[in-house]
Amino acid sequence: EQLNGHWRVRDLKLRRLFDEATALLGGFARWTARHEPRARNHAADALANLALDDPAGAARLVAEVARRSGLAAALDEAAGVA
């Protein structure tokens, strides 16, 4: 709801993340975001917990999943990586 502009971002730490996310999303012609309750998205919740506990391990896991799924090149292109 915050990302879609329905709620304000008051927390300073979240505000920085919000600003970074909106700047990155500005590079896309179109994007959508929707709220998915944690109870219905166990995989994302597990990845979020891994990222909090082991950021480097989480980054390696995401990179490997992207590589195996063929998304690595698309993600690199979206991020402007040559």
C-alpha positions as a Python dict, from the first residue, in 0.01 Angstrom:
ca = {
    (1, 'E'): (0, 0, 0),
    (2, 'Q'): (290, 236, 68),
    (3, 'L'): (456, 156, -263),
    (4, 'N'): (131, 220, -446),
    (5, 'G'): (91, 554, -269),
    (6, 'H'): (-212, 455, -63),
    (7, 'W'): (-32, 491, 271),
    (8, 'R'): (237, 738, 379),
    (9, 'V'): (585, 620, 475),
    (10, 'R'): (667, 775, 811),
    (11, 'D'): (945, 556, 948),
    (12, 'L'): (1287, 698, 850),
    (13, 'K'): (1441, 357, 776),
    (14, 'L'): (1144, 255, 564),
    (15, 'R'): (1143, 596, 394),
    (16, 'R'): (1498, 539, 268),
    (17, 'L'): (1401, 196, 132),
    (18, 'F'): (1085, 341, -19),
    (19, 'D'): (1282, 615, -192),
    (20, 'E'): (1533, 361, -327),
    (21, 'A'): (1255, 130, -449),
    (22, 'T'): (1065, 408, -623),
    (23, 'A'): (1385, 532, -788),
    (24, 'L'): (1459, 182, -920),
    (25, 'L'): (1100, 131, -1034),
    (26, 'G'): (1120, 460, -1224),
    (27, 'G'): (1349, 281, -1470),
    (28, 'F'): (1065, 54, -1585),
    (29, 'A'): (801, 156, -1836),
    (30, 'R'): (538, -36, -1635),
    (31, 'W'): (528, -214, -1302),
    (32, 'T'): (269, -336, -1056),
    (33, 'A'): (280, -424, -690),
    (34, 'R'): (19, -592, -475),
    (35, 'H'): (3, -691, -112),
    (36, 'E'): (42, -1062, -49),
    (37, 'P'): (-25, -1168, 312),
    (38, 'R'): (271, -1345, 476),
    (39, 'A'): (51, -1644, 552),
    (40, 'R'): (-2, -1698, 179),
    (41, 'N'): (358, -1648, 76),
    (42, 'H'): (581, -1874, 284),
    (43, 'A'): (868, -1873, 33),
    (44, 'A'): (904, -1494, 33),
    (45, 'D'): (877, -1487, 412),
    (46, 'A'): (1154, -1748, 437),
    (47, 'L'): (1374, -1549, 196),
    (48, 'A'): (1314, -1230, 393),
    (49, 'N'): (1418, -1405, 714),
    (50, 'L'): (1727, -1549, 542),
    (51, 'A'): (1818, -1201, 416),
    (52, 'L'): (1796, -1067, 771),
    (53, 'D'): (1999, -1354, 919),
    (54, 'D'): (2251, -1406, 636),
    (55, 'P'): (2248, -1127, 373),
    (56, 'A'): (2539, -1272, 174),
    (57, 'G'): (2382, -1618, 168),
    (58, 'A'): (2049, -1474, 58),
    (59, 'A'): (2218, -1282, -225),
    (60, 'R'): (2390, -1600, -344),
    (61, 'L'): (2061, -1790, -334),
    (62, 'V'): (1875, -1524, -531),
    (63, 'A'): (2155, -1508, -790),
    (64, 'E'): (2152, -1885, -830),
    (65, 'V'): (1774, -1899, -868),
    (66, 'A'): (1790, -1620, -1126),
    (67, 'R'): (2067, -1800, -1315),
    (68, 'R'): (1885, -2133, -1319),
    (69, 'S'): (1555, -1980, -1421),
    (70, 'G'): (1704, -1776, -1704),
    (71, 'L'): (1618, -1450, -1532),
    (72, 'A'): (1976, -1348, -1459),
    (73, 'A'): (2028, -1176, -1796),
    (74, 'A'): (1693, -998, -1772),
    (75, 'L'): (1771, -880, -1419),
    (76, 'D'): (2114, -759, -1527),
    (77, 'E'): (1961, -574, -1821),
    (78, 'A'): (1697, -413, -1598),
    (79, 'A'): (1970, -305, -1356),
    (80, 'G'): (2184, -164, -1636),
    (81, 'V'): (2465, -417, -1590),
    (82, 'A'): (2669, -471, -1905),
}
